[in-house]
Amino acid sequence: YEESRNFLCLTKELTEIILDELAFIGADPSAECVQDLLAESARLYCMACLLLSQVHFQQRQWHAAIEHAELVLLADETNVEALFWRARGSMQLDNRIALEQSIVDLQR
């Protein structure tokens, strides 16, 4: 858990550093190299969130597992792994609405 949490914090810090440096040098935000850096930063952030979702699921922390999967879905609403972890977490809740959400997620 700690390693995944640290990885998430580092990816947030990396994104902030990249944005600060790009602003400092006056880089064009639409430049391909800038977009590539931001895309890689977003990919790492999503990876960390997915790892945390899985860890929380294994620790039976259903709501935390769902929350981290939803962070990924904010960036990519079709991310299959995030849909899977949100569905698995939702299935564990004693709640009809959550169960229905898990069915929708698994059908996507």
XYZ file of C-alpha atoms in Angstrom:
108
model
C 0.000 0.000 0.000
C 2.703 2.492 0.980
C 4.642 1.974 -2.242
C 1.518 2.553 -4.342
C 0.583 5.617 -2.280
C 4.107 7.024 -2.638
C 4.000 6.377 -6.381
C 0.738 8.321 -6.602
C 2.226 11.253 -4.674
C 5.323 11.242 -6.869
C 3.263 11.324 -10.059
C 1.308 14.322 -8.735
C 4.561 16.080 -7.851
C 6.030 15.216 -11.255
C 3.047 16.759 -13.022
C 3.322 19.932 -10.952
C 7.058 20.199 -11.667
C 6.491 19.670 -15.392
C 3.779 22.330 -15.507
C 5.907 24.793 -13.512
C 8.959 24.261 -15.703
C 6.952 24.563 -18.908
C 5.424 27.821 -17.697
C 8.857 29.081 -16.620
C 10.420 28.517 -20.025
C 7.323 29.771 -21.825
C 6.714 26.528 -23.663
C 3.786 26.378 -26.037
C 1.186 24.157 -24.293
C 0.017 22.839 -27.669
C 3.514 21.703 -28.718
C 3.772 17.975 -29.347
C 6.601 17.440 -26.846
C 4.606 19.232 -24.129
C 1.536 17.134 -24.904
C 3.665 13.974 -24.775
C 5.013 14.896 -21.323
C 1.548 15.614 -19.990
C 0.161 12.402 -21.472
C 2.927 10.348 -19.849
C 2.326 12.064 -16.525
C -1.405 11.297 -16.789
C -0.641 7.670 -17.684
C 1.539 7.278 -14.587
C -1.116 8.891 -12.392
C -3.754 6.488 -13.713
C -1.429 3.545 -13.161
C -0.901 4.579 -9.538
C -4.658 4.997 -8.986
C -5.317 1.541 -10.442
C -2.690 0.003 -8.168
C -4.279 1.684 -5.166
C -7.724 0.518 -6.229
C -6.473 -3.055 -6.341
C -4.697 -2.742 -2.984
C -7.796 -1.288 -1.338
C -9.886 -4.090 -2.794
C -7.503 -6.702 -1.393
C -7.738 -4.970 1.984
C -11.547 -5.081 1.762
C -11.755 -1.283 1.652
C -14.493 -1.228 -0.948
C -15.226 2.505 -0.996
C -11.531 3.419 -1.344
C -11.153 0.882 -4.174
C -14.111 2.444 -5.968
C -12.840 6.004 -5.410
C -9.426 5.281 -6.922
C -10.983 3.538 -9.917
C -13.239 6.560 -10.412
C -10.216 8.888 -10.480
C -8.999 6.976 -13.514
C -12.455 7.069 -15.098
C -12.462 10.851 -14.816
C -9.475 10.871 -17.165
C -10.554 7.930 -19.334
C -14.162 6.836 -19.033
C -13.500 3.674 -21.073
C -10.530 2.396 -19.058
C -11.346 -1.310 -18.790
C -9.224 -1.934 -15.709
C -10.823 0.974 -13.827
C -14.301 -0.234 -14.797
C -13.348 -3.706 -13.567
C -12.113 -2.494 -10.156
C -15.073 -0.170 -9.683
C -17.404 -3.074 -10.512
C -15.631 -5.450 -8.134
C -15.762 -2.907 -5.335
C -19.400 -2.072 -6.024
C -20.347 -5.756 -5.922
C -19.128 -5.941 -2.333
C -21.402 -3.163 -1.107
C -24.744 -4.123 0.365
C -26.539 -1.729 -1.934
C -28.788 -2.365 -4.925
C -27.704 0.800 -6.756
C -24.022 -0.148 -6.402
C -24.783 -3.642 -7.684
C -26.566 -2.190 -10.697
C -23.546 0.086 -11.318
C -21.245 -2.937 -11.272
C -23.381 -4.681 -13.887
C -23.254 -1.597 -16.117
C -19.474 -1.350 -15.658
C -18.922 -5.001 -16.557
C -21.104 -4.707 -19.641
C -19.045 -1.790 -20.926
